[in-house]
CSV table of C-alpha atoms and ligand atoms in Angstrom, one decimal:
chain,number,residue,atom,x,y,z
A,1,MET,CA,0.1,0.4,0.2
A,2,PRO,CA,1.1,3.3,-1.0
A,3,HIS,CA,2.4,5.9,2.0
A,4,GLU,CA,0.4,9.4,2.7
A,5,THR,CA,2.9,11.5,3.4
A,6,LYS,CA,3.1,15.1,4.3
A,7,ILE,CA,4.5,18.1,3.2
A,8,VAL,CA,5.3,20.5,6.1
A,9,SER,CA,7.6,23.7,6.3
A,10,GLY,CA,9.1,21.8,3.3
A,11,VAL,CA,10.0,18.9,4.9
A,12,GLU,CA,8.7,15.4,3.4
A,13,VAL,CA,6.9,13.0,6.5
A,14,VAL,CA,6.7,9.5,5.7
A,15,PRO,CA,5.3,7.1,7.7
A,16,LEU,CA,6.7,3.7,8.3
A,17,CYS,CA,4.6,0.9,10.1
A,18,ASP,CA,6.8,-1.1,12.1
A,19,ALA,CA,4.1,-3.7,13.2
A,20,VAL,CA,0.8,-4.0,13.7
A,21,GLY,CA,-0.9,-6.6,16.5
A,22,PRO,CA,-2.6,-7.5,19.0
A,23,MET,CA,-0.9,-7.3,23.2
A,24,GLY,CA,-1.0,-9.7,25.2
A,25,THR,CA,-3.9,-10.1,27.8
A,26,HIS,CA,-0.6,-8.8,30.9
A,27,ILE,CA,-0.7,-5.9,29.1
A,28,ARG,CA,-4.5,-4.7,28.8
A,29,LYS,CA,-4.6,-2.5,31.5
A,30,PRO,CA,-3.1,1.1,29.4
A,31,LEU,CA,-5.6,3.2,31.0
A,32,PRO,CA,-7.3,2.1,34.1
A,33,GLU,CA,-10.1,5.5,33.6
A,34,MET,CA,-10.9,4.5,29.9
A,35,PHE,CA,-12.8,1.2,30.7
A,36,PRO,CA,-15.8,0.5,33.1
A,37,GLY,CA,-14.1,-1.9,35.6
A,38,GLY,CA,-10.7,-0.7,34.7
A,39,THR,CA,-9.8,-3.1,32.0
A,40,PHE,CA,-10.3,-4.3,28.6
A,41,GLU,CA,-14.1,-6.9,28.6
A,42,GLU,CA,-12.8,-10.2,28.3
A,43,GLY,CA,-11.5,-11.8,24.8
A,44,GLU,CA,-11.7,-8.2,23.7
A,45,GLU,CA,-8.2,-7.6,22.1
A,46,TRP,CA,-6.6,-4.3,22.1
A,47,ILE,CA,-4.8,-3.5,18.6
A,48,LEU,CA,-1.7,-1.7,18.9
A,49,HIS,CA,-0.1,-0.1,15.6
A,50,PHE,CA,4.0,1.1,16.0
A,51,HIS,CA,4.9,3.0,13.5
A,52,CYS,CA,8.1,5.0,13.1
A,53,TYR,CA,8.4,7.8,10.6
A,54,LEU,CA,10.9,9.4,7.7
A,55,LEU,CA,12.0,12.8,7.3
A,56,ARG,CA,13.7,14.4,4.3
A,57,ALA,CA,14.8,18.1,4.4
A,58,ALA,CA,17.4,19.9,2.5
A,59,GLY,CA,19.1,16.9,1.3
A,60,ARG,CA,18.8,14.9,4.5
A,61,THR,CA,17.3,11.7,5.2
A,62,ILE,CA,16.0,11.7,9.0
A,63,LEU,CA,14.8,8.4,11.2
A,64,VAL,CA,12.0,9.8,13.8
A,65,ASP,CA,12.3,6.5,16.0
A,66,THR,CA,13.5,2.4,15.4
A,67,GLY,CA,10.7,0.1,16.5
A,68,ILE,CA,10.5,-2.7,17.3
A,69,GLY,CA,13.3,-4.5,16.4
A,70,GLY,CA,14.1,-8.5,15.1
A,71,THR,CA,13.0,-11.6,16.7
A,72,GLY,CA,16.1,-11.3,19.1
A,73,SER,CA,15.4,-8.0,20.6
A,74,PRO,CA,14.4,-6.8,23.9
A,75,ALA,CA,10.8,-6.4,22.5
A,76,ALA,CA,10.1,-9.3,21.4
A,77,SER,CA,8.7,-10.8,25.5
A,78,TRP,CA,5.9,-8.4,24.3
A,79,ALA,CA,5.9,-7.2,21.1
A,80,PRO,CA,3.0,-9.1,19.3
A,81,VAL,CA,5.4,-9.8,16.3
A,82,PRO,CA,9.1,-8.9,15.2
A,83,GLY,CA,9.8,-4.9,13.4
A,84,ARG,CA,9.7,-5.1,9.7
A,85,LEU,CA,12.0,-1.4,9.8
A,86,PRO,CA,14.4,-2.6,7.1
A,87,GLU,CA,11.2,-3.3,4.7
A,88,GLU,CA,9.5,-0.3,5.6
A,89,LEU,CA,12.8,1.8,4.8
A,90,SER,CA,13.4,-0.5,1.3
A,91,ALA,CA,9.8,0.1,-0.1
A,92,VAL,CA,10.4,3.7,-0.8
A,93,GLY,CA,13.6,3.2,-1.5
A,94,VAL,CA,16.0,3.9,1.5
A,95,ALA,CA,19.0,2.3,2.2
A,96,PRO,CA,20.1,1.8,6.0
A,97,GLU,CA,23.5,3.7,5.2
A,98,ASP,CA,21.0,6.9,3.5
A,99,VAL,CA,19.7,8.4,7.5
A,100,ASP,CA,21.7,10.9,8.4
A,101,LEU,CA,20.3,11.1,11.6
A,102,VAL,CA,18.3,8.5,14.3
A,103,VAL,CA,15.9,10.5,16.7
A,104,LEU,CA,14.7,8.3,19.5
A,105,THR,CA,11.8,9.9,21.4
A,106,HIS,CA,12.5,7.5,24.5
A,107,LEU,CA,14.1,4.1,25.2
A,108,HIS,CA,11.6,1.8,25.3
A,109,SER,CA,11.9,-1.6,23.7
A,110,ASP,CA,9.4,-1.1,20.9
A,111,HIS,CA,11.0,2.8,20.0
A,112,ALA,CA,14.4,2.3,20.3
A,113,SER,CA,14.7,-1.5,19.3
A,114,GLY,CA,15.5,-1.4,15.7
A,115,CYS,CA,18.9,0.8,16.1
A,116,VAL,CA,21.4,-2.3,16.3
A,117,GLY,CA,21.0,-5.0,13.4
A,118,GLY,CA,23.9,-7.9,15.0
A,119,ASP,CA,26.3,-6.5,16.7
A,120,GLY,CA,26.0,-2.5,15.6
A,121,PRO,CA,24.1,0.4,14.5
A,122,ALA,CA,21.9,-1.0,12.4
A,123,PHE,CA,22.3,2.6,10.4
A,124,PRO,CA,26.3,3.1,10.3
A,125,ASN,CA,25.8,6.7,8.9
A,126,ALA,CA,24.2,8.2,11.2
A,127,ARG,CA,24.0,10.4,15.0
A,128,TYR,CA,21.8,9.1,16.9
A,129,ALA,CA,19.8,12.0,18.8
A,130,VAL,CA,18.5,10.4,22.5
A,131,GLN,CA,17.9,13.0,25.6
A,132,ARG,CA,20.5,13.0,28.4
A,133,ALA,CA,17.5,12.0,31.0
A,134,ASP,CA,16.5,8.7,28.9
A,135,LEU,CA,20.1,7.8,28.7
A,136,ASP,CA,20.5,8.4,32.7
A,137,TRP,CA,17.5,6.4,33.4
A,138,VAL,CA,17.0,3.3,31.0
A,139,ARG,CA,18.3,-0.5,32.4
A,140,GLY,CA,18.8,-3.6,31.6
A,141,PRO,CA,18.4,-4.8,27.7
A,142,MET,CA,17.6,-1.8,26.8
A,143,LEU,CA,21.2,-0.5,27.8
A,144,ASP,CA,23.3,-3.4,27.5
A,145,GLN,CA,21.8,-4.8,23.8
A,146,VAL,CA,20.4,-0.8,22.5
A,147,VAL,CA,22.4,1.9,24.2
A,148,ALA,CA,25.9,-0.1,24.4
A,149,PRO,CA,26.6,-0.5,20.6
A,150,ILE,CA,25.1,2.8,19.2
A,151,ARG,CA,27.2,4.2,22.2
A,152,ASP,CA,29.9,5.9,20.1
A,153,SER,CA,27.3,7.0,17.6
A,154,LEU,CA,25.2,9.0,20.3
A,155,GLN,CA,24.3,12.6,20.0
A,156,ILE,CA,23.0,13.1,23.7
A,157,LEU,CA,20.8,16.6,24.4
A,158,ASP,CA,20.2,18.5,27.3
A,159,GLY,CA,16.5,19.5,27.0
A,160,THR,CA,14.6,21.3,24.0
A,161,THR,CA,17.6,21.3,20.6
A,162,GLU,CA,16.9,21.9,17.4
A,163,LEU,CA,17.8,19.4,15.1
A,164,LEU,CA,18.0,21.3,11.6
A,165,PRO,CA,16.3,24.2,10.4
A,166,GLY,CA,13.0,23.9,11.0
A,167,ILE,CA,13.2,20.5,12.8
A,168,THR,CA,13.2,21.0,16.3
A,169,ALA,CA,13.7,17.7,19.8
A,170,VAL,CA,11.2,19.4,21.9
A,171,HIS,CA,11.8,17.8,25.4
A,172,THR,CA,8.0,16.4,27.0
A,173,PRO,CA,9.3,14.7,29.5
A,174,GLY,CA,6.7,11.9,32.0
A,175,HIS,CA,6.3,9.0,29.4
A,176,THR,CA,10.0,8.7,30.6
A,177,PRO,CA,12.2,11.6,32.4
A,178,GLY,CA,13.6,11.6,28.4
A,179,HIS,CA,10.7,11.7,26.1
A,180,GLN,CA,10.9,14.0,23.2
A,181,THR,CA,9.1,15.0,20.2
A,182,VAL,CA,10.1,15.9,16.9
A,183,GLU,CA,8.8,19.3,15.5
A,184,VAL,CA,7.8,20.5,12.0
A,185,GLY,CA,5.7,23.4,12.0
A,186,ASP,CA,2.5,22.8,13.3
A,187,LEU,CA,3.3,18.9,13.3
A,188,ALA,CA,5.2,16.9,16.0
A,189,LEU,CA,5.9,13.5,15.7
A,190,SER,CA,4.7,12.8,19.3
A,191,GLY,CA,6.1,9.3,20.2
A,192,ASP,CA,4.0,8.2,22.9
A,193,VAL,CA,2.9,11.9,24.8
A,194,VAL,CA,-0.6,10.4,23.1
A,195,LEU,CA,-1.1,6.7,23.5
A,196,HIS,CA,-4.6,6.3,23.0
A,197,PRO,CA,-7.7,8.3,21.2
A,198,VAL,CA,-9.5,8.7,24.4
A,199,GLN,CA,-6.1,11.4,25.5
A,200,LEU,CA,-7.1,13.8,23.0
A,201,ARG,CA,-10.4,14.5,24.6
A,202,ASP,CA,-9.1,14.6,28.2
A,203,PRO,CA,-5.3,14.9,28.5
A,204,SER,CA,-5.4,14.4,32.1
A,205,ILE,CA,-6.3,10.6,31.3
A,206,THR,CA,-2.7,8.7,33.0
A,207,TYR,CA,-1.3,5.6,31.2
A,208,VAL,CA,0.2,2.9,33.4
A,209,TYR,CA,3.6,2.6,31.6
A,210,ASP,CA,3.9,6.4,32.1
A,211,ASP,CA,7.1,6.5,34.5
A,212,ASP,CA,5.8,9.9,36.0
A,213,PRO,CA,1.3,9.9,35.0
A,214,GLU,CA,0.9,14.0,36.4
A,215,LEU,CA,4.0,14.6,34.2
A,216,ALA,CA,3.2,13.3,31.4
A,217,ALA,CA,-0.3,14.4,31.3
A,218,ARG,CA,1.4,18.0,31.4
A,219,SER,CA,3.4,17.3,28.6
A,220,ARG,CA,0.3,16.1,26.7
A,221,THR,CA,-1.9,19.0,27.5
A,222,ALA,CA,0.7,21.5,26.4
A,223,LEU,CA,1.5,19.2,23.8
A,224,LEU,CA,-1.6,19.5,22.5
A,225,GLU,CA,-2.1,23.5,22.7
A,226,ARG,CA,1.1,23.7,20.7
A,227,VAL,CA,0.5,21.4,17.8
A,228,ALA,CA,-2.3,20.9,15.4
A,229,VAL,CA,-1.2,17.6,14.0
A,230,LEU,CA,0.4,14.2,15.1
A,231,ALA,CA,2.5,11.6,14.2
A,232,THR,CA,2.0,9.3,16.6
A,233,GLY,CA,3.8,5.8,17.6
A,234,HIS,CA,1.0,4.2,18.2
A,235,PHE,CA,-2.8,5.2,16.9
A,236,PRO,CA,-4.3,2.8,13.9
A,237,GLU,CA,-4.1,6.1,11.1
A,238,PRO,CA,-0.3,7.5,11.2
A,239,PHE,CA,-1.4,11.3,11.3
A,240,THR,CA,-4.5,12.9,13.4
A,241,PRO,CA,-5.4,16.4,14.5
A,242,THR,CA,-5.0,17.7,17.3
A,243,SER,CA,-8.6,19.1,16.3
A,244,ALA,CA,-10.3,15.2,16.3
A,245,ARG,CA,-11.0,15.6,20.3
B,301,LIG,ZN1,5.6,2.8,22.4
């Protein structure tokens, strides 16, 4: 299927679908305030999409998030299927060597595991832009299997930073301490600031896997006031107007 792309302020934004699948029973309580009884109904599936985004601007190729990764990735224990980002990139004519910059919205296993391929960086010519607050926070397999192999290629950010003219990494903490969105004009590649469409109507609804739910809600409220379109990590459609609330 052709990818719906957008051009915003001269930047081409291409959604890439890393995976789609039902979440396991152990993660069926994502939004405690959302459903009567605080959970999904017996047998009801929560189908989650996993999106990464490619940006092309001024001859540069930028990848925002790298998805679930392959069969042995840290996300393999819970993600519905392995990620297919390499095939998605190939389908839009991008080889791993072509990527100049990878921006990781945060260091959760479904957003950053595709950084590595074999024993080293999956994108050999890229810098990997990550907030220092996430590097200070990350532990376990994400530290050992994902951050360690790309350590020499990191571009460590301390808060909101303009990455390229008109493309800004905005520190949006809460989901993780160093969560960041990538903002181009009135569009935000929003990572996991918003997990479910219900949070567009009520940004105060918290998510079980937010590191600091109150802070996440403040970041979410501010983001929804700041931009007109979200390119989310997990909604079924890659682009969602914030006016959908
Ligand atoms: Zn996520």
